[in-house]
Amino acid sequence: MIKLPPRSALIVLAIAVLNLGTLPSWGFYSRGAFLAVVVAGVLSVGALWVPPSSGGSVRREMVGALLVVPLSWGLTFASLVTPTLLYNDDGSARLRLWWSCYLGCLSVCCLPLSLFWSMWATKWSWKRRLVVALIPTLTIVFGFTTRAMTLSASPDPVIDVYALLRDGADHILAGRNPYAHPIESPYGTERADRWGVGEEPDPRPAGYPPLPLLLSLPPRALGIDVRWSNVVADVLAGLALGYLAWRRRVMVWGVTAMATYLNAVRVPFIIEQAWYEPMLAALWGWGLVLADPSMGVRRAGGMLLGFGLTAKQFGLPLVWPVAVAWGRSWKFWLAGVVVGVGVMLPWFLADPALFLDVVLWKHLHRPAQYGSITLASFLHHEGNIEMPRQLGWGLALVMIGVIGFMTPRGSAASALGLGTALWAFCLLHTQGYPNYFYLTQYLWWLGFTASVPPRPEGAGSVDLAAASSLPQNR
């Protein structure tokens, strides 16, 4: 019988393949990118299949988790040698952004040294405490500055999501219904022509539930770039990984995961494009972290998780894995869903036809996006076969159903199942864009941090084989 690698190693390999395999195509379709996404998903399913560590397998799990160290170096260095922005208007701002990425890379490379040093500590001098705390803090600082400097390096991206968040928030601040008023489309303009963007302008494109618009209100009220909400949310999502690592006593692995997420390749690209998956990552990340047994805040965690499910349409296919993983806390996450629906209700009642048209019908009627990474794109490009969208949705339902049963129960490790379910949905949907897989890999990072067995209290550097006292079972 073939013995699979430990769960932690499989998750790290899935993240590595997903990121590095889609790097040359910027996360859009190519044959290599499609194969990388498929292989990454297979590895994540394998990670779900591997039983949680216990007894003598704990040492094997922790050794497998060490793969996160070379991955952290690879993903941060990749951010230095590949293009990161599409719409660069300011050369000096671009240089400052590169320096932030470079310093973030150095801090991530130094991180394992400080963390491993802390594992062997017997006496804690103030100098040791300073060094051990300083380097992880620098990874957070440079993760923030990289995102912040992206806004000045690319202040006016040619993408309708940016206009949706900006103009939608402005409509709300002016007391107008954002679903009944048009946006200023960036398409069909001189700037769009200059950058080679040939999309047709649509003053009322397919949009999203109101939560991201509401989260965009603070920066618009201050008169600053609406993407500041994404910057703050993405850093908060990264901090959720570090906080979980601290509470579960897996600092070496979890803090490295946090630092890698905050400084990895494609971070500026995601922020530039105004995709608001960082908001979802913050909601789902902190929801799962607070609901984890190491926190004991199930009510608040469940509420955040359920609330996040209503923030975008693809929250719907994740309801099943959440229901399986958090069945004992169903009242809490379901209450979050109810709150999210309540937030939508005033906008729906204001004009049901307009709301459903923007949030639902335009999405369902949108043609398959063959520039994105999906099975339909692969069949279209490689075999000239047009796959019916109903077939893709049916396959997605079956796969998500199976993945739901495999999802770890009752801990933040359930993020592994949620990320894999999102991967299946994106692959079999009519579109699977880089921002979707960005959120997928964040959930895998969270599942990795929650799956590594915690180091027992008072354990020495060689005492790594004690069984975990926290639930990780399916």
Short mmCIF file of C-alpha atoms in Angstrom, two decimals, residues 11-401:
data_model
loop_
_atom_site.label_atom_id
_atom_site.label_comp_id
_atom_site.label_asym_id
_atom_site.label_seq_id
_atom_site.Cartn_x
_atom_site.Cartn_y
_atom_site.Cartn_z
CA ILE A 11 -0.68 21.35 1.51
CA VAL A 12 2.66 23.11 1.05
CA LEU A 13 3.18 21.34 -2.28
CA ALA A 14 -0.33 22.31 -3.41
CA ILE A 15 0.36 26.00 -2.64
CA ALA A 16 3.75 25.83 -4.38
CA VAL A 17 2.33 24.26 -7.55
CA LEU A 18 -0.64 26.66 -7.66
CA ASN A 19 1.52 29.77 -7.29
CA LEU A 20 4.56 28.86 -9.36
CA GLY A 21 2.61 27.00 -12.05
CA THR A 22 0.35 29.97 -12.79
CA LEU A 23 3.15 32.54 -12.53
CA PRO A 24 4.10 32.82 -16.24
CA SER A 25 0.49 33.45 -17.32
CA TRP A 26 -0.31 35.92 -14.51
CA GLY A 27 -2.99 33.51 -13.32
CA PHE A 28 -4.84 33.47 -16.64
CA TYR A 29 -5.28 30.53 -19.00
CA SER A 30 -2.40 28.60 -20.49
CA ARG A 31 -2.01 24.86 -20.83
CA GLY A 32 0.70 24.84 -18.18
CA ALA A 33 -1.34 26.99 -15.80
CA PHE A 34 -4.36 24.70 -16.18
CA LEU A 35 -2.29 21.61 -15.44
CA ALA A 36 -0.75 23.35 -12.41
CA VAL A 37 -4.19 24.18 -11.02
CA VAL A 38 -5.34 20.59 -11.53
CA VAL A 39 -2.24 19.14 -9.84
CA ALA A 40 -2.57 21.60 -6.93
CA GLY A 41 -6.18 20.53 -6.43
CA VAL A 42 -5.26 16.84 -6.52
CA LEU A 43 -2.61 17.46 -3.85
CA SER A 44 -5.14 19.27 -1.66
CA VAL A 45 -7.62 16.40 -2.02
CA GLY A 46 -4.78 14.08 -1.05
CA ALA A 47 -4.16 16.23 2.02
CA LEU A 48 -7.83 15.84 2.97
CA TRP A 49 -7.53 12.07 2.47
CA VAL A 50 -4.52 11.72 4.78
CA PRO A 51 -5.69 11.08 8.35
CA PRO A 52 -4.66 13.59 11.04
CA SER A 53 -1.44 12.97 12.90
CA SER A 54 -1.40 11.05 16.15
CA GLY A 55 1.18 9.23 18.19
CA GLY A 56 4.39 8.54 16.30
CA SER A 57 3.19 10.26 13.11
CA VAL A 58 3.37 13.68 14.74
CA ARG A 59 7.14 13.93 14.21
CA ARG A 60 6.62 13.00 10.54
CA GLU A 61 3.95 15.69 10.18
CA MET A 62 6.19 18.35 11.69
CA VAL A 63 9.14 17.37 9.51
CA GLY A 64 6.89 17.52 6.45
CA ALA A 65 5.80 21.02 7.48
CA LEU A 66 9.41 22.19 7.16
CA LEU A 67 8.82 22.34 3.40
CA VAL A 68 7.20 25.70 4.13
CA VAL A 69 10.66 27.23 4.61
CA PRO A 70 11.99 26.75 1.04
CA LEU A 71 8.53 27.59 -0.29
CA SER A 72 8.58 30.89 1.58
CA TRP A 73 11.90 31.76 -0.04
CA GLY A 74 10.74 30.70 -3.50
CA LEU A 75 7.49 32.66 -3.45
CA THR A 76 9.07 35.84 -2.11
CA PHE A 77 12.01 35.78 -4.53
CA ALA A 78 9.56 35.16 -7.38
CA SER A 79 7.97 38.52 -6.56
CA LEU A 80 11.27 40.23 -7.42
CA VAL A 81 11.91 38.66 -10.80
CA THR A 82 8.43 38.78 -12.37
CA PRO A 83 6.22 41.71 -13.44
CA THR A 84 3.76 42.73 -10.74
CA LEU A 85 1.56 45.51 -12.18
CA LEU A 86 -0.41 46.03 -15.37
CA TYR A 87 -0.94 49.79 -15.25
CA ASN A 88 2.28 51.46 -14.12
CA ASP A 89 2.11 55.25 -14.45
CA ASP A 90 4.81 56.34 -12.01
CA GLY A 91 8.34 54.97 -12.41
CA SER A 92 9.57 56.26 -9.05
CA ALA A 93 6.57 54.79 -7.26
CA ARG A 94 7.25 51.48 -9.03
CA LEU A 95 10.85 51.59 -7.75
CA ARG A 96 9.68 52.21 -4.19
CA LEU A 97 7.30 49.28 -4.54
CA TRP A 98 10.17 47.07 -5.72
CA TRP A 99 12.27 48.06 -2.72
CA SER A 100 9.41 47.18 -0.39
CA CYS A 101 9.13 43.78 -2.07
CA TYR A 102 12.91 43.31 -1.80
CA LEU A 103 13.03 44.17 1.92
CA GLY A 104 10.02 41.94 2.51
CA CYS A 105 11.87 39.14 0.76
CA LEU A 106 14.92 39.62 2.99
CA SER A 107 12.80 39.62 6.13
CA VAL A 108 11.07 36.40 5.09
CA CYS A 109 14.45 34.78 4.37
CA CYS A 110 15.73 35.71 7.84
CA LEU A 111 12.51 34.63 9.55
CA PRO A 112 13.30 30.91 10.04
CA LEU A 113 16.57 31.80 11.76
CA SER A 114 14.80 33.81 14.45
CA LEU A 115 12.00 31.28 14.84
CA PHE A 116 14.27 28.25 15.12
CA TRP A 117 16.43 30.18 17.57
CA SER A 118 13.37 30.63 19.74
CA MET A 119 12.76 26.86 19.79
CA TRP A 120 16.15 26.22 21.36
CA ALA A 121 15.88 29.02 23.89
CA THR A 122 16.39 28.15 27.54
CA LYS A 123 17.06 31.65 28.85
CA TRP A 124 15.39 34.68 27.32
CA SER A 125 17.49 37.83 27.38
CA TRP A 126 16.04 41.10 26.14
CA LYS A 127 18.24 40.90 23.05
CA ARG A 128 16.90 37.47 22.15
CA ARG A 129 13.34 38.63 22.66
CA LEU A 130 13.99 41.69 20.49
CA VAL A 131 15.43 39.69 17.59
CA VAL A 132 12.78 36.99 17.75
CA ALA A 133 10.01 39.62 17.71
CA LEU A 134 11.64 42.05 15.28
CA ILE A 135 11.95 39.88 12.18
CA PRO A 136 8.32 38.62 12.14
CA THR A 137 7.23 42.22 12.73
CA LEU A 138 9.24 43.36 9.72
CA THR A 139 7.50 40.79 7.50
CA ILE A 140 4.19 42.34 8.54
CA VAL A 141 5.43 45.90 8.00
CA PHE A 142 6.78 45.21 4.52
CA GLY A 143 3.67 43.22 3.63
CA PHE A 144 1.67 46.34 4.46
CA THR A 145 3.99 48.80 2.66
CA THR A 146 4.04 46.63 -0.47
CA ARG A 147 0.26 46.78 -0.63
CA ALA A 148 0.12 50.49 0.23
CA MET A 149 2.75 51.46 -2.36
CA THR A 150 0.82 49.58 -5.03
CA LEU A 151 -1.88 52.24 -4.81
CA SER A 152 0.51 55.05 -5.76
CA ALA A 153 2.34 52.98 -8.37
CA SER A 154 -0.95 52.18 -10.14
CA PRO A 155 -3.52 54.82 -9.10
CA ASP A 156 -6.08 54.25 -11.86
CA PRO A 157 -6.40 50.59 -12.95
CA VAL A 158 -8.50 49.89 -16.04
CA ILE A 159 -10.91 47.40 -14.49
CA ASP A 160 -14.61 47.70 -13.72
CA VAL A 161 -14.28 46.17 -10.22
CA TYR A 162 -12.40 49.30 -9.14
CA ALA A 163 -15.17 51.49 -10.54
CA LEU A 164 -17.85 49.33 -8.92
CA LEU A 165 -16.33 49.73 -5.45
CA ARG A 166 -15.49 53.43 -5.90
CA ASP A 167 -18.74 54.58 -7.48
CA GLY A 168 -20.89 52.19 -5.47
CA ALA A 169 -19.50 53.59 -2.22
CA ASP A 170 -19.97 57.14 -3.52
CA HIS A 171 -23.61 56.42 -4.38
CA ILE A 172 -24.24 55.10 -0.86
CA LEU A 173 -22.55 58.13 0.74
CA ALA A 174 -24.79 60.36 -1.39
CA GLY A 175 -27.90 58.47 -0.29
CA ARG A 176 -28.42 56.73 -3.65
CA ASN A 177 -29.08 53.08 -4.43
CA PRO A 178 -25.85 51.73 -6.02
CA TYR A 179 -27.82 49.06 -7.89
CA ALA A 180 -30.02 51.66 -9.57
CA HIS A 181 -27.30 54.12 -10.60
CA PRO A 182 -24.57 53.68 -13.22
CA ILE A 183 -20.83 53.60 -12.71
CA GLU A 184 -18.23 55.46 -14.73
CA SER A 185 -16.91 52.55 -16.77
CA PRO A 186 -13.15 52.54 -17.37
CA TYR A 187 -13.67 50.71 -20.67
CA GLY A 188 -14.04 52.38 -24.04
CA THR A 189 -11.90 55.31 -22.89
CA GLU A 190 -8.68 56.79 -24.22
CA ARG A 191 -6.83 55.33 -21.24
CA ALA A 192 -8.25 51.87 -21.93
CA ASP A 193 -7.16 52.14 -25.57
CA ARG A 194 -3.68 53.21 -24.49
CA TRP A 195 -3.31 50.12 -22.36
CA GLY A 196 -4.84 47.82 -24.97
CA VAL A 197 -8.01 46.99 -23.01
CA GLY A 198 -10.79 46.27 -25.50
CA GLU A 199 -13.70 45.51 -23.15
CA GLU A 200 -17.04 47.07 -24.03
CA PRO A 201 -18.19 49.76 -21.55
CA ASP A 202 -21.19 48.85 -19.40
CA PRO A 203 -22.54 51.44 -16.94
CA ARG A 204 -24.29 48.71 -14.95
CA PRO A 205 -22.10 45.58 -15.14
CA ALA A 206 -22.60 42.37 -13.20
CA GLY A 207 -22.01 43.31 -9.57
CA TYR A 208 -21.93 41.88 -6.10
CA PRO A 209 -23.78 41.86 -2.78
CA PRO A 210 -23.57 45.11 -0.77
CA LEU A 211 -21.01 44.01 1.85
CA PRO A 212 -17.87 44.96 -0.17
CA LEU A 213 -19.48 48.31 -1.01
CA LEU A 214 -20.15 48.94 2.67
CA LEU A 215 -16.57 47.97 3.59
CA SER A 216 -15.39 50.46 0.97
CA LEU A 217 -17.19 53.38 2.63
CA PRO A 218 -14.45 54.40 5.14
CA PRO A 219 -11.75 55.27 2.58
CA ARG A 220 -14.25 56.99 0.29
CA ALA A 221 -15.58 59.02 3.21
CA LEU A 222 -11.97 60.13 3.82
CA GLY A 223 -11.50 60.92 0.13
CA ILE A 224 -8.77 58.34 -0.42
CA ASP A 225 -8.33 55.32 -2.69
CA VAL A 226 -11.10 52.78 -2.18
CA ARG A 227 -8.52 49.99 -2.33
CA TRP A 228 -7.27 50.91 1.14
CA SER A 229 -10.04 48.63 2.41
CA ASN A 230 -8.44 45.73 0.55
CA VAL A 231 -4.97 46.66 1.84
CA VAL A 232 -6.09 46.64 5.46
CA ALA A 233 -8.22 43.51 5.03
CA ASP A 234 -5.39 41.53 3.41
CA VAL A 235 -2.96 42.39 6.20
CA LEU A 236 -5.61 41.40 8.75
CA ALA A 237 -6.06 38.10 6.93
CA GLY A 238 -2.31 37.48 7.21
CA LEU A 239 -2.35 38.37 10.91
CA ALA A 240 -5.03 35.71 11.44
CA LEU A 241 -2.47 33.11 10.38
CA GLY A 242 0.09 34.46 12.84
CA TYR A 243 -2.41 34.66 15.69
CA LEU A 244 -3.54 31.08 15.12
CA ALA A 245 0.10 29.97 15.05
CA TRP A 246 0.74 31.66 18.39
CA ARG A 247 -2.33 30.17 20.08
CA ARG A 248 -1.66 26.66 18.76
CA ARG A 249 2.10 26.82 19.57
CA VAL A 250 3.21 26.26 15.96
CA MET A 251 5.13 29.51 15.61
CA VAL A 252 7.87 28.29 13.28
CA TRP A 253 5.42 26.99 10.70
CA GLY A 254 2.45 29.31 11.13
CA VAL A 255 4.38 32.57 11.30
CA THR A 256 6.36 31.51 8.20
CA ALA A 257 3.01 30.90 6.48
CA MET A 258 1.84 34.36 7.56
CA ALA A 259 5.01 36.06 6.34
CA THR A 260 4.90 34.22 3.01
CA TYR A 261 1.28 35.16 2.39
CA LEU A 262 1.99 38.81 3.19
CA ASN A 263 5.05 39.04 0.92
CA ALA A 264 4.42 36.47 -1.82
CA VAL A 265 4.38 36.96 -5.56
CA ARG A 266 1.29 38.55 -7.16
CA VAL A 267 0.35 40.54 -4.03
CA PRO A 268 0.68 43.92 -5.87
CA PHE A 269 -1.28 42.58 -8.84
CA ILE A 270 -4.23 41.51 -6.68
CA ILE A 271 -4.30 44.85 -4.85
CA GLU A 272 -3.88 46.85 -8.07
CA GLN A 273 -6.91 45.20 -9.68
CA ALA A 274 -9.18 46.09 -6.69
CA TRP A 275 -10.38 42.48 -6.39
CA TYR A 276 -11.92 42.26 -2.97
CA GLU A 277 -11.08 38.65 -2.14
CA PRO A 278 -8.84 40.10 0.62
CA MET A 279 -12.03 41.21 2.39
CA LEU A 280 -13.34 37.65 2.19
CA ALA A 281 -10.01 36.29 3.40
CA ALA A 282 -10.17 38.54 6.47
CA LEU A 283 -13.76 37.56 7.28
CA TRP A 284 -13.31 33.82 6.71
CA GLY A 285 -9.83 33.76 8.21
CA TRP A 286 -10.71 35.43 11.48
CA GLY A 287 -14.01 33.57 11.61
CA LEU A 288 -12.27 30.19 11.41
CA VAL A 289 -9.50 31.27 13.78
CA LEU A 290 -11.87 32.54 16.46
CA ALA A 291 -14.04 29.42 16.12
CA ASP A 292 -11.01 27.13 16.55
CA PRO A 293 -10.92 25.26 19.89
CA SER A 294 -7.63 26.96 20.76
CA MET A 295 -9.56 30.27 20.91
CA GLY A 296 -12.87 29.22 22.40
CA VAL A 297 -14.81 32.07 20.76
CA ARG A 298 -17.16 29.92 18.69
CA ARG A 299 -20.01 32.41 18.64
CA ALA A 300 -18.03 35.34 17.22
CA GLY A 301 -16.08 33.06 14.88
CA GLY A 302 -19.19 31.38 13.53
CA MET A 303 -20.91 34.72 13.01
CA LEU A 304 -17.96 36.08 11.00
CA LEU A 305 -17.73 32.91 8.92
CA GLY A 306 -21.45 32.91 8.10
CA PHE A 307 -21.42 36.64 7.40
CA GLY A 308 -18.53 36.16 4.97
CA LEU A 309 -20.45 33.52 3.04
CA THR A 310 -22.93 36.20 1.96
CA ALA A 311 -20.26 38.62 0.68
CA LYS A 312 -19.91 37.09 -2.78
CA GLN A 313 -21.86 34.67 -4.93
CA PHE A 314 -19.37 31.82 -4.64
CA GLY A 315 -20.03 31.72 -0.91
CA LEU A 316 -23.06 29.57 -1.80
CA PRO A 317 -21.14 26.42 -2.85
CA LEU A 318 -19.14 26.63 0.39
CA VAL A 319 -22.23 26.36 2.58
CA TRP A 320 -22.11 22.55 2.41
CA PRO A 321 -18.49 22.15 3.60
CA VAL A 322 -19.15 24.70 6.36
CA ALA A 323 -22.28 22.82 7.43
CA VAL A 324 -20.35 19.54 7.63
CA ALA A 325 -17.31 20.99 9.39
CA TRP A 326 -19.23 23.15 11.85
CA GLY A 327 -22.40 21.14 12.32
CA ARG A 328 -22.18 21.42 16.11
CA SER A 329 -21.94 25.20 15.87
CA TRP A 330 -24.63 25.57 13.23
CA LYS A 331 -26.55 28.19 15.20
CA PHE A 332 -23.59 30.57 15.17
CA TRP A 333 -22.59 30.48 11.50
CA LEU A 334 -26.23 30.34 10.40
CA ALA A 335 -26.87 33.48 12.47
CA GLY A 336 -24.04 35.12 10.51
CA VAL A 337 -25.73 34.13 7.25
CA VAL A 338 -29.00 35.62 8.51
CA VAL A 339 -27.21 38.87 9.37
CA GLY A 340 -25.64 38.93 5.89
CA VAL A 341 -29.02 38.39 4.26
CA GLY A 342 -30.40 41.15 6.48
CA VAL A 343 -27.74 43.53 5.16
CA MET A 344 -28.85 42.72 1.60
CA LEU A 345 -32.55 43.03 2.33
CA PRO A 346 -32.94 46.86 2.15
CA TRP A 347 -31.20 46.96 -1.23
CA PHE A 348 -33.33 44.10 -2.51
CA LEU A 349 -36.58 45.66 -1.29
CA ALA A 350 -35.65 49.02 -2.84
CA ASP A 351 -35.87 47.48 -6.31
CA PRO A 352 -35.94 43.66 -6.47
CA ALA A 353 -35.65 43.49 -10.27
CA LEU A 354 -32.58 45.75 -10.44
CA PHE A 355 -30.88 44.02 -7.50
CA LEU A 356 -31.36 40.53 -8.93
CA ASP A 357 -30.32 41.68 -12.38
CA VAL A 358 -26.96 42.99 -11.14
CA VAL A 359 -26.23 40.39 -8.46
CA LEU A 360 -27.60 37.25 -10.10
CA TRP A 361 -28.94 37.28 -13.65
CA LYS A 362 -26.03 39.09 -15.33
CA HIS A 363 -23.62 36.61 -13.77
CA LEU A 364 -25.65 33.59 -14.89
CA HIS A 365 -25.98 34.93 -18.44
CA ARG A 366 -22.32 35.89 -18.77
CA PRO A 367 -20.58 33.75 -21.43
CA ALA A 368 -17.78 31.40 -20.47
CA GLN A 369 -14.53 33.29 -19.93
CA TYR A 370 -11.99 31.31 -21.92
CA GLY A 371 -9.13 33.50 -20.77
CA SER A 372 -9.56 32.16 -17.23
CA ILE A 373 -8.40 28.82 -15.85
CA THR A 374 -11.32 26.41 -16.05
CA LEU A 375 -12.08 22.99 -17.48
CA ALA A 376 -14.26 24.71 -20.09
CA SER A 377 -11.28 26.85 -21.16
CA PHE A 378 -9.08 23.76 -21.47
CA LEU A 379 -11.61 21.94 -23.64
CA HIS A 380 -12.16 25.06 -25.75
CA HIS A 381 -8.49 25.77 -26.40
CA GLU A 382 -7.10 22.24 -26.62
CA GLY A 383 -10.00 20.32 -28.18
CA ASN A 384 -12.31 22.97 -29.68
CA ILE A 385 -15.07 21.54 -27.45
CA GLU A 386 -17.73 23.75 -25.91
CA MET A 387 -18.68 22.33 -22.51
CA PRO A 388 -22.25 23.13 -21.39
CA ARG A 389 -22.16 25.21 -18.23
CA GLN A 390 -24.83 22.97 -16.68
CA LEU A 391 -22.43 20.03 -16.97
CA GLY A 392 -19.72 22.00 -15.17
CA TRP A 393 -22.08 23.01 -12.39
CA GLY A 394 -23.26 19.42 -12.00
CA LEU A 395 -19.70 18.13 -11.71
CA ALA A 396 -18.93 20.90 -9.23
CA LEU A 397 -21.87 19.88 -7.05
CA VAL A 398 -20.67 16.28 -6.97
CA MET A 399 -17.08 17.22 -6.17
CA ILE A 400 -18.06 19.75 -3.51
CA GLY A 401 -20.37 17.14 -1.98
#
